[in-house]
XYZ file of N, CA and C in Angstrom:
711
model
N 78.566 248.263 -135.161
C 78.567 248.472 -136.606
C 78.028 247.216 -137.288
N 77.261 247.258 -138.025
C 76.397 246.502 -138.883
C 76.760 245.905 -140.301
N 77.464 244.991 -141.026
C 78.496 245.347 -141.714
C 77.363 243.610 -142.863
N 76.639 244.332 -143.794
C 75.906 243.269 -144.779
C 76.410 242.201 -145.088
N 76.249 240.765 -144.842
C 77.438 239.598 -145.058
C 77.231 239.648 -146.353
N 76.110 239.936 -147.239
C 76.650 239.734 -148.968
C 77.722 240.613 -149.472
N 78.464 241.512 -148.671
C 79.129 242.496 -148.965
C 80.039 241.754 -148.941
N 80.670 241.106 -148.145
C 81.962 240.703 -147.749
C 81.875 239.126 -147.474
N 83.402 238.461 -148.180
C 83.954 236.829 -147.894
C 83.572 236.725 -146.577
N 83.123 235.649 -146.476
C 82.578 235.060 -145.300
C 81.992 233.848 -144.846
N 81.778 232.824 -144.530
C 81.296 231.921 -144.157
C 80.082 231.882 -142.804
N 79.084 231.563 -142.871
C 77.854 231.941 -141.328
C 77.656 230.390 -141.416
N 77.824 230.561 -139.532
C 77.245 229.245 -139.380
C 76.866 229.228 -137.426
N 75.740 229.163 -136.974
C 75.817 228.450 -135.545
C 75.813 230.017 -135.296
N 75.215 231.269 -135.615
C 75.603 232.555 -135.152
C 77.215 233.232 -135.297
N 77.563 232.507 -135.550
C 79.211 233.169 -136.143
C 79.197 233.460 -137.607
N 80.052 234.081 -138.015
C 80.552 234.491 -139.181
C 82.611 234.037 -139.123
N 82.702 233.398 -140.234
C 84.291 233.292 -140.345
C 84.830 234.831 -141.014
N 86.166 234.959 -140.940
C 85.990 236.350 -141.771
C 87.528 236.420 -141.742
N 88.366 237.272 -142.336
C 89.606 237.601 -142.816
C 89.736 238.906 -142.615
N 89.675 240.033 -141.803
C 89.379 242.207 -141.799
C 90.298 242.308 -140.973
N 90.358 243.587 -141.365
C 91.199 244.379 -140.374
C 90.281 245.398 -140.261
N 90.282 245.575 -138.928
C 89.453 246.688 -138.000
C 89.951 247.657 -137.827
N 89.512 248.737 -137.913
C 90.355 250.156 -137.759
C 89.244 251.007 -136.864
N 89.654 251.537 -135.737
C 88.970 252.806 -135.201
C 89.215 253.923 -134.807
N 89.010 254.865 -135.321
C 89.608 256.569 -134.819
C 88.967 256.896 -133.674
N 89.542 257.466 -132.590
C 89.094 258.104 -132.078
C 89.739 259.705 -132.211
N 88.515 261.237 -132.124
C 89.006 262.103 -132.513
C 88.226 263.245 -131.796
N 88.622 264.263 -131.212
C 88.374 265.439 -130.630
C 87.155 265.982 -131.095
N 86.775 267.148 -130.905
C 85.854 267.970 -131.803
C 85.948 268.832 -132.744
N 87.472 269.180 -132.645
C 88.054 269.661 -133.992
C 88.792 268.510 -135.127
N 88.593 267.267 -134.901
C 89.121 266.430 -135.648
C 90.794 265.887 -135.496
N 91.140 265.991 -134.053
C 92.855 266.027 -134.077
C 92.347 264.638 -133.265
N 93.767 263.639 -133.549
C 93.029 262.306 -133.410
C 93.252 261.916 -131.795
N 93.104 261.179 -130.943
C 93.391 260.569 -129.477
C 93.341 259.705 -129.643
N 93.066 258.816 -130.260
C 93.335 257.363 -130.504
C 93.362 256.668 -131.430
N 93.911 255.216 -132.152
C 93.931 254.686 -132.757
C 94.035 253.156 -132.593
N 92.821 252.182 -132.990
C 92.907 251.167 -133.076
C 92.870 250.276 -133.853
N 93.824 249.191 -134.280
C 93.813 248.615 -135.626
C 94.223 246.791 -135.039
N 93.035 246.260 -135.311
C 93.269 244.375 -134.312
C 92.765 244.062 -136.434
N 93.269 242.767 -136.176
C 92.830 241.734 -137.053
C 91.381 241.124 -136.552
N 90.547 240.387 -137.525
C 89.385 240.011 -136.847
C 89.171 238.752 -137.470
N 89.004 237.919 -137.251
C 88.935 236.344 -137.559
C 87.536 235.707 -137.318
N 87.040 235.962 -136.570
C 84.614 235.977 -135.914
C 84.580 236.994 -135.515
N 82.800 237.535 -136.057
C 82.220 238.098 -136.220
C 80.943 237.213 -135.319
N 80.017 238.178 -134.738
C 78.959 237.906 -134.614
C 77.668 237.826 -135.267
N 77.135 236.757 -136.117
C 76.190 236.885 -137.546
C 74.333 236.531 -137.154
N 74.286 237.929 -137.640
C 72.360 238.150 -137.164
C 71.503 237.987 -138.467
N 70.476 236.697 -138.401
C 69.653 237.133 -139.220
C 68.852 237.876 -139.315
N 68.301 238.657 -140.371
C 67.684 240.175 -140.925
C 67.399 240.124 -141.863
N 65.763 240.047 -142.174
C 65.303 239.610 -143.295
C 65.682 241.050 -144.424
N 65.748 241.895 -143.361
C 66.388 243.388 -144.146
C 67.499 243.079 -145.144
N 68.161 242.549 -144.699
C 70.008 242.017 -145.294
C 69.550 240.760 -145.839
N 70.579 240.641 -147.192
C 70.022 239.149 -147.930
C 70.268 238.135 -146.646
N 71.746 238.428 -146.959
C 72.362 237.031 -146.432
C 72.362 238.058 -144.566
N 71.562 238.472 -143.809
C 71.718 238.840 -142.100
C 72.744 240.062 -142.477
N 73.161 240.283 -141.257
C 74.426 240.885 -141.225
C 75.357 240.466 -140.319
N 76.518 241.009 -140.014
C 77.861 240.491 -139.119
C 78.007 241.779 -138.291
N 77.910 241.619 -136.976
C 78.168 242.633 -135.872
C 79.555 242.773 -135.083
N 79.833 244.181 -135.271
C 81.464 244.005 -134.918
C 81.120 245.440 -134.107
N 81.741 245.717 -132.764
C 81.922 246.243 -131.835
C 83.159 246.489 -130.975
N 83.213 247.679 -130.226
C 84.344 247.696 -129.359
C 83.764 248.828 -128.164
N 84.658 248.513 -127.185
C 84.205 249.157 -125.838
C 85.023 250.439 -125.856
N 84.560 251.412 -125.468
C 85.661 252.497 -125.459
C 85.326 253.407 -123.726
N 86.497 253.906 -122.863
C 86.392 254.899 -122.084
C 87.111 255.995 -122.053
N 85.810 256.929 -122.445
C 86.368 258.383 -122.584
C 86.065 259.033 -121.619
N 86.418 259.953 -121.501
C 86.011 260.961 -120.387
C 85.148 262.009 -120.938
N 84.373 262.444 -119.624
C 83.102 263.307 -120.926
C 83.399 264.561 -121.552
N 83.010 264.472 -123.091
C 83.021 265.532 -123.355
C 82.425 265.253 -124.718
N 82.751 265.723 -125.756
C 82.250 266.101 -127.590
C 83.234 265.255 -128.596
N 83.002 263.866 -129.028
C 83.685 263.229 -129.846
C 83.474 263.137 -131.143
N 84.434 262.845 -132.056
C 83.875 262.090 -133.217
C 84.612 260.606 -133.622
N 83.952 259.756 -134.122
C 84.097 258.433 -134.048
C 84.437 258.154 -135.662
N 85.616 257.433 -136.159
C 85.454 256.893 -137.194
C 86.117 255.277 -136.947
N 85.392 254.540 -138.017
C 85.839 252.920 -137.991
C 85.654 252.834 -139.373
N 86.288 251.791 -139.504
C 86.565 250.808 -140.923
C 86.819 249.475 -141.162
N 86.287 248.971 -141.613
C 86.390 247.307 -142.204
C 87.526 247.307 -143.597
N 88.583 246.679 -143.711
C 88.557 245.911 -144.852
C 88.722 244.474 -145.004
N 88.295 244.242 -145.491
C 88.311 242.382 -146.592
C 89.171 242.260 -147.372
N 90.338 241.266 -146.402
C 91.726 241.359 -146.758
C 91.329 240.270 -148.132
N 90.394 239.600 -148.184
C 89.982 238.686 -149.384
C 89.682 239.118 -150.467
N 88.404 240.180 -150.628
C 88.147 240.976 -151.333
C 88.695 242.441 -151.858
N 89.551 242.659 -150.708
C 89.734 243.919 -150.573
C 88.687 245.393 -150.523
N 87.567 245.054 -150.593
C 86.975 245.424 -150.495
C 86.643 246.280 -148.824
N 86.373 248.015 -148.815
C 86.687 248.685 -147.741
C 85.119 249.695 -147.222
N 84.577 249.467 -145.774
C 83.513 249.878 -145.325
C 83.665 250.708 -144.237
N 82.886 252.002 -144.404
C 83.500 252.264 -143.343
C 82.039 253.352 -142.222
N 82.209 254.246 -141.224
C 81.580 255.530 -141.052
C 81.921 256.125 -140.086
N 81.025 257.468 -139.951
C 81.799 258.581 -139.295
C 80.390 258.532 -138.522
N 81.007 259.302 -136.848
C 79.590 259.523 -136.048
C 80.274 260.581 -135.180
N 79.384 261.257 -134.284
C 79.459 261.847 -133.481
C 79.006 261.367 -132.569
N 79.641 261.351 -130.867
C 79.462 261.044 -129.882
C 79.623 261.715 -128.736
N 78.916 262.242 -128.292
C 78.673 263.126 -126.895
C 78.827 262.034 -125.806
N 79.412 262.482 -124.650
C 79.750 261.522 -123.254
C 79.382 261.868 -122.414
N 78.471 261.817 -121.456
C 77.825 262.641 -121.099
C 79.083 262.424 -119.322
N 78.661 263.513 -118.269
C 79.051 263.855 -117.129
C 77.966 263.700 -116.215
N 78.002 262.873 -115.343
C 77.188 262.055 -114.022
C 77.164 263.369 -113.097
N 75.694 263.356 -111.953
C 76.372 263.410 -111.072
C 76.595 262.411 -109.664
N 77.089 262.669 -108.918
C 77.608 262.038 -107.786
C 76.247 262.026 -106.615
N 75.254 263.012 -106.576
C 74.062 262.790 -105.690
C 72.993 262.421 -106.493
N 72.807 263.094 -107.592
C 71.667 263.400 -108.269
C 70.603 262.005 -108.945
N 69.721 261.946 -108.499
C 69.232 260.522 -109.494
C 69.348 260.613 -110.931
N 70.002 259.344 -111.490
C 70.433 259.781 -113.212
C 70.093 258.541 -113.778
N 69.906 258.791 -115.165
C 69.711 257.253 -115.988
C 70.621 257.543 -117.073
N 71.992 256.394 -117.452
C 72.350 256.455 -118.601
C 71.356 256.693 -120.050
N 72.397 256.367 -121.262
C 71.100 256.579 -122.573
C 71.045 255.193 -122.614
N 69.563 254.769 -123.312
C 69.450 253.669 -123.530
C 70.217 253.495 -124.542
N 70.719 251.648 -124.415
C 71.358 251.167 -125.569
C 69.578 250.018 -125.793
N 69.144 250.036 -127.502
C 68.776 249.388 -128.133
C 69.297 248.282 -128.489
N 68.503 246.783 -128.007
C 69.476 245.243 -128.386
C 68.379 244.660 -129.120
N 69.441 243.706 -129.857
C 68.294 242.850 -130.357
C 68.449 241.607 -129.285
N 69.050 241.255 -128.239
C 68.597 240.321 -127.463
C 69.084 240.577 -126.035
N 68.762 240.420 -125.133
C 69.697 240.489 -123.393
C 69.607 239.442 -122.403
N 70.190 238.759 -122.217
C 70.592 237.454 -121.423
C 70.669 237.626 -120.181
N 70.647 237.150 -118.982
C 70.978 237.174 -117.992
C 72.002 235.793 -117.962
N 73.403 235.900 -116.994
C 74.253 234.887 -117.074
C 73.425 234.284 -115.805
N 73.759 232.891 -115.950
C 73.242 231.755 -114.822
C 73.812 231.909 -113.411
N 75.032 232.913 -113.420
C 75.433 232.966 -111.733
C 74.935 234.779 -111.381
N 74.286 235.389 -111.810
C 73.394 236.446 -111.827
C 74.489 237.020 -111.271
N 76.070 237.661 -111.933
C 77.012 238.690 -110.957
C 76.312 239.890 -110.755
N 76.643 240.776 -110.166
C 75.993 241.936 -110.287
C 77.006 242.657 -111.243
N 76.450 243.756 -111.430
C 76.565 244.792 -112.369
C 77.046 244.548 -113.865
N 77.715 245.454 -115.493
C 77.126 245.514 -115.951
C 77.757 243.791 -116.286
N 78.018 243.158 -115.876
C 78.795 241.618 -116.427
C 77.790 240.903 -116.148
N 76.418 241.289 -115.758
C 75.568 240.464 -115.699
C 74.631 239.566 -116.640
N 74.605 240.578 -117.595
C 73.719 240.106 -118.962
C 74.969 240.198 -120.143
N 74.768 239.717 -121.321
C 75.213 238.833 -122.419
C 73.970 239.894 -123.728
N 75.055 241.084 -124.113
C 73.853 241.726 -124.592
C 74.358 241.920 -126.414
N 73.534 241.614 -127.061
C 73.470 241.109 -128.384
C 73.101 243.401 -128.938
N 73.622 244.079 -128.784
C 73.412 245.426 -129.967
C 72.621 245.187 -131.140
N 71.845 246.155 -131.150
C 71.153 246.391 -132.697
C 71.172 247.428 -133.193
N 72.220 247.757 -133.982
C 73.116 248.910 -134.554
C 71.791 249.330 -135.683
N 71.218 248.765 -136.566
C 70.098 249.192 -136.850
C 68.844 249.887 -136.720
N 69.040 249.713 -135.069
C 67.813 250.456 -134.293
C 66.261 249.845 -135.087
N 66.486 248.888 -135.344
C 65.000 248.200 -136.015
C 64.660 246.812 -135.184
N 62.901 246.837 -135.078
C 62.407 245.086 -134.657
C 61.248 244.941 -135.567
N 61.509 243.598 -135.626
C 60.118 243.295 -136.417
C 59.159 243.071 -135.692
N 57.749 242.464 -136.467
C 56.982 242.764 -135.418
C 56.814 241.091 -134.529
N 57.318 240.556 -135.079
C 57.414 238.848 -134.467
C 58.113 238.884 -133.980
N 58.969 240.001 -133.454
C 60.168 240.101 -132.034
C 59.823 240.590 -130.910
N 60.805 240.620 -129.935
C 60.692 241.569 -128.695
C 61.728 242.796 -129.474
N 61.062 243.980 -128.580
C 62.425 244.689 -128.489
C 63.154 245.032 -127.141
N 64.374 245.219 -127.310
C 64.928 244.789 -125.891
C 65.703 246.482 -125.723
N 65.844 246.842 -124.056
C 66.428 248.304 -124.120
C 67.111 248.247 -122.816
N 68.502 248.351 -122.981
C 69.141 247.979 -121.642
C 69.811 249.734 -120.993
N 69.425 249.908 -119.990
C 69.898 251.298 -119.104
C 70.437 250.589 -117.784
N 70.971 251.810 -117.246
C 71.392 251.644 -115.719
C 70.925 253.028 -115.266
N 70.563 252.886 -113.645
C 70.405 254.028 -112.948
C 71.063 253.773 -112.174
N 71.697 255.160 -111.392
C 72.409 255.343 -110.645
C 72.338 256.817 -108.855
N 72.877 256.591 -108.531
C 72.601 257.309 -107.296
C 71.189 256.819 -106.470
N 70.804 255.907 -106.354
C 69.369 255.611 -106.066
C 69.834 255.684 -104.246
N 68.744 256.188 -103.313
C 68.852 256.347 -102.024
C 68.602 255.486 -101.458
N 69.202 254.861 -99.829
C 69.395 253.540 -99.430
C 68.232 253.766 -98.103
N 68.131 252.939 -97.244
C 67.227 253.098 -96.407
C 68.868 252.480 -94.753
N 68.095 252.360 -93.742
C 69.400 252.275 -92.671
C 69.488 250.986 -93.074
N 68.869 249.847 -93.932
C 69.489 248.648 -93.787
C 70.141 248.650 -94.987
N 70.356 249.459 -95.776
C 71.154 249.527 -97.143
C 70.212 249.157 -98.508
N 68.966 249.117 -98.073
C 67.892 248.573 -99.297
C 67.337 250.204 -100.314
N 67.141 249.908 -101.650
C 66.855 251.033 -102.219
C 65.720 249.688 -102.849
N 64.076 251.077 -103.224
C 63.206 251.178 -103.509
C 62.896 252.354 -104.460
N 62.818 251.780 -105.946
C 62.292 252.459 -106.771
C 61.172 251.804 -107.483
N 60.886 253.050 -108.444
C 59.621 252.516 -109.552
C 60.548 252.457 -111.215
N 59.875 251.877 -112.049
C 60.417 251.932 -112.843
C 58.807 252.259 -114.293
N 58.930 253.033 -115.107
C 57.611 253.058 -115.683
C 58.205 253.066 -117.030
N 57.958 252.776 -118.061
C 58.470 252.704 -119.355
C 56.741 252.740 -120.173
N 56.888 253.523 -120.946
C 56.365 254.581 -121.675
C 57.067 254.533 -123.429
N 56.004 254.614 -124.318
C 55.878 254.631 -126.148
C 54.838 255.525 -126.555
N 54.901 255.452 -127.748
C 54.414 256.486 -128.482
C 55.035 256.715 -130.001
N 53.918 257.203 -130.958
C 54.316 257.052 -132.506
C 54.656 258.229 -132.209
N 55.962 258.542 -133.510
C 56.584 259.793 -133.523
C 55.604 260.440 -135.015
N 55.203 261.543 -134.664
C 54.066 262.296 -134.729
C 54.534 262.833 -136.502
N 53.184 262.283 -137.121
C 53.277 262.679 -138.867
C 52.681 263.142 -138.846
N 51.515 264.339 -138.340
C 50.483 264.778 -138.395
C 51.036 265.742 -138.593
N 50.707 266.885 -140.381
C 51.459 268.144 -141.137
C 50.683 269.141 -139.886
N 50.144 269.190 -138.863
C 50.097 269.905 -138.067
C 50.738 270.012 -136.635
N 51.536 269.248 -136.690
C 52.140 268.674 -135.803
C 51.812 268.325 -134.228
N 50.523 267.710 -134.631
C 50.167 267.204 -133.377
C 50.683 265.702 -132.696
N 50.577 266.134 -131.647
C 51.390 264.186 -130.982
C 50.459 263.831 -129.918
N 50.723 262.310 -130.334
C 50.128 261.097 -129.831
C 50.518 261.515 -128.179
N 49.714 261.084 -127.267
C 49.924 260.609 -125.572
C 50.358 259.690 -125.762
N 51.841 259.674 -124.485
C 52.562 258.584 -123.795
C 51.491 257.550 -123.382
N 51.653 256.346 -124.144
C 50.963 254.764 -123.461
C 51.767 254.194 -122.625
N 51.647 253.920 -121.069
C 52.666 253.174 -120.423
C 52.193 252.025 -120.714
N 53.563 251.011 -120.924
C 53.339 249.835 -120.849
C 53.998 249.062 -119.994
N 54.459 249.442 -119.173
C 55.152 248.503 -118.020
C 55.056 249.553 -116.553
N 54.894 249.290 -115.550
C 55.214 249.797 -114.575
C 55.742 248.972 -113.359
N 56.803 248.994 -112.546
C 57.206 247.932 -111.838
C 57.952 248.967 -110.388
N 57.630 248.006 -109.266
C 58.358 248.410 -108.754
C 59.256 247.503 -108.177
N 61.111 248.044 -107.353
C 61.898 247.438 -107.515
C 62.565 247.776 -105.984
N 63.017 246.491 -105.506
C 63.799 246.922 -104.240
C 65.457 245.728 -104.625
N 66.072 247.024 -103.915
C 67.650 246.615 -104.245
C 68.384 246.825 -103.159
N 69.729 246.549 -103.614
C 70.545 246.813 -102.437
C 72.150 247.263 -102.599
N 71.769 248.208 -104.075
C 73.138 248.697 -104.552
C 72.674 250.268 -104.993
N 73.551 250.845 -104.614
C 73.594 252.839 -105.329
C 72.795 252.352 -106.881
N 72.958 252.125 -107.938
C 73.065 252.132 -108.934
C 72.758 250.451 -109.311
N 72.074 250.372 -110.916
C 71.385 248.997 -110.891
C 71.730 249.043 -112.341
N 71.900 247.780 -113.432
C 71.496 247.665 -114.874
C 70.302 247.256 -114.950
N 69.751 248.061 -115.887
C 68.165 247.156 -115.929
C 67.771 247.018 -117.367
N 66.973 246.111 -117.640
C 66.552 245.508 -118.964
C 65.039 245.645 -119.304
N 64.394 245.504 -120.090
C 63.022 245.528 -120.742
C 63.278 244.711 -122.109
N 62.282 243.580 -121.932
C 62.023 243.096 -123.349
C 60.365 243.480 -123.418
N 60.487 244.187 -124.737
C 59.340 245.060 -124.843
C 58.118 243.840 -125.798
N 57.513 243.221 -125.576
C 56.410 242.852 -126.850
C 55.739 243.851 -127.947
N 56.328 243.977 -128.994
C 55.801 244.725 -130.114
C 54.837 244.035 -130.949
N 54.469 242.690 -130.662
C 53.201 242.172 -131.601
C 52.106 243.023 -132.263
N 51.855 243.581 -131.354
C 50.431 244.130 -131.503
C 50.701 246.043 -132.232
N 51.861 246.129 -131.995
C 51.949 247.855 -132.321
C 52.150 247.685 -133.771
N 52.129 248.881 -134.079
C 51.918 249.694 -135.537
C 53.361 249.457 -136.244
N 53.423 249.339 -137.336
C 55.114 249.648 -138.029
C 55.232 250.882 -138.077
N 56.684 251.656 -137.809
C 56.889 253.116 -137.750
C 57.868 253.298 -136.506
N 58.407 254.570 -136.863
C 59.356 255.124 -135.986
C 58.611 255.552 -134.746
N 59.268 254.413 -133.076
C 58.509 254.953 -132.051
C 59.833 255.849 -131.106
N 58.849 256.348 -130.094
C 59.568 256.791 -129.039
C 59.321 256.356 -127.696
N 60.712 256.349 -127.426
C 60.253 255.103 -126.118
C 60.847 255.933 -124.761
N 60.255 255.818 -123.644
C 60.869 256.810 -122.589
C 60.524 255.490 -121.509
N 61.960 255.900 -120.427
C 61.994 255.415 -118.641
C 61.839 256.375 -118.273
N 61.158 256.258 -117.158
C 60.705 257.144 -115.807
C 61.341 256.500 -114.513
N 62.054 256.942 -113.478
C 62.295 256.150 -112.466
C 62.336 257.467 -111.273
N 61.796 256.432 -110.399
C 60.860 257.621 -109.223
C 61.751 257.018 -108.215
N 62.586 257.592 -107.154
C 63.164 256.874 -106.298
C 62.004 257.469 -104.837
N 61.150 255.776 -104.312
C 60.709 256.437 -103.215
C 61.276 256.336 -102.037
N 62.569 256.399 -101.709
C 63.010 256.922 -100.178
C 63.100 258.499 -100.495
N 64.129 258.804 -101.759
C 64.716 260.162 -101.974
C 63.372 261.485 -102.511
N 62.702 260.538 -103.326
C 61.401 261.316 -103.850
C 61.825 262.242 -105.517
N 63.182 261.743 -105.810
C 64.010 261.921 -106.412
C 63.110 261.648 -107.848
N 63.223 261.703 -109.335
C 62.619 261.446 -110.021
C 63.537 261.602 -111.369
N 64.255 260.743 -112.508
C 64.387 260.593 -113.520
C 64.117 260.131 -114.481
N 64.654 261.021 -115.867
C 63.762 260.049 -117.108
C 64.928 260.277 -118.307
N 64.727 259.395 -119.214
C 65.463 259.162 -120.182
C 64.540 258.802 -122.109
N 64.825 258.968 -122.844
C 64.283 258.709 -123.826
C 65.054 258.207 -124.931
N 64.741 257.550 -126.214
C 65.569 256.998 -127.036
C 64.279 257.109 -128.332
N 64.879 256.552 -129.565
C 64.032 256.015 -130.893
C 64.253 254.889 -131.188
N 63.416 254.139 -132.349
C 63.565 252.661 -132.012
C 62.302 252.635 -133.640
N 62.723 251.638 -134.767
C 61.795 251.485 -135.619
C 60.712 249.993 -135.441
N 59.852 249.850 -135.546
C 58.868 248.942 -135.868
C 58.740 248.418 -137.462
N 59.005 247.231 -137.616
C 58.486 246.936 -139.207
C 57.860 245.638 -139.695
N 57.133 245.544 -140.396
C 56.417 244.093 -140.555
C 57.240 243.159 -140.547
């Protein structure tokens, strides 16, 4: 959640934000009957500059495990200073794996992804900064973190895939014609785990401002197996 620092008391400094809120999060069925409730005090914030937002904004997050099925999500800020109260409602689908099948989570959109210096494996590996905005400028990277999973091993336990990542403008033409997939990355990858996190920092210098669409392809060649995933993502000067 993306929460405007001119909105709310606050102090930014060094990537932090000081702050005084209380956090509230619903969790709620598909008919609206609630399963959870969370309410922490919040004292830092994580603070992004965004030439969008006067003063950046302050990023506030939480991890949740559900089991799959049809959610709806509500959260809220208030500014025990101001009193002042922010809030929204979403819907969230969870999706159900399977256990053989080659699969790719949904991409999460970041505005930055780290790798830590003792490289753990899995997802504690990277240090990943969200961009609840779904926007990059064009003097950024954009960054898109997935995991695949079920990937097939060989007898020494090594897995070999491809990985192809693929864009494209989402199509204004009143006839509704669309642009061809441009790949811009293709890689291939040898591992030595079922399942991998993987990252892309994308260079947008050169592309257009506008709403793109961005797709993974991942080809597993022991299994011959083949998945893909897609997301949206804005471009802006």
């Amino acid at each position: 959640m993306a929460i405007p620092a001119n909105k709310v008391a606050t102090q930014t400094a060094k990537g932090l934000g000081t702050v005084d809120f209380e956090k509230g999060l619903f969790v709620l069925n598909s008919v609206w009957d609630t399963l959870d409730v969370k309410r922490l005090p919040v004292k830092q914030l994580a603070w992004v500059k965004d030439r969008q937002f006067r003063d950046g904004y302050l990023l506030a997050s939480e991890v949740l495990r559900l089991a799959p099925g049809k959610y709806n999500l509500a959260g809220e800020i208030l500014d025990r200073k101001t009193e002042h109260v922010g809030g929204f409602r979403s819907r969230i689908p969870v999706r159900s794996f399977s256990k053989s099948e080659l699969e790719i989570s949904s991409i999460l959109l970041a505005r930055r992804v780290m790798e830590k210096p003792d490289r753990p494996f899995g997802r504690g590996r990277y240090v990943i900064l969200p961009n609840p905005v779904r926007e990059t400028e064009r003097n950024r990277k954009a960054y898109f973190y997935f995991e695949v999973y079920n990937l097939a091993s060989d007898d020494f336990g090594r897995t070999n895939y491809s990985v192809t990542y693929q864009t494209k403008p989402i199509a204004t033409d009143p006839q509704g014609n669309e642009d061809e997939w441009i790949t811009a990355v293709t890689s291939e990858v040898a591992g030595d785990h079922p399942w991998e996190p993987v990252y892309l920092a994308l260079d947008v210098t050169n592309a257009q401002p506008g709403l793109r669409d961005f797709r993974v392809i991942i080809e597993d060649k022991l299994s011959g197996q083949t998945a893909s995933e897609s997301t949206q993502y804005h471009i802006r000067w």
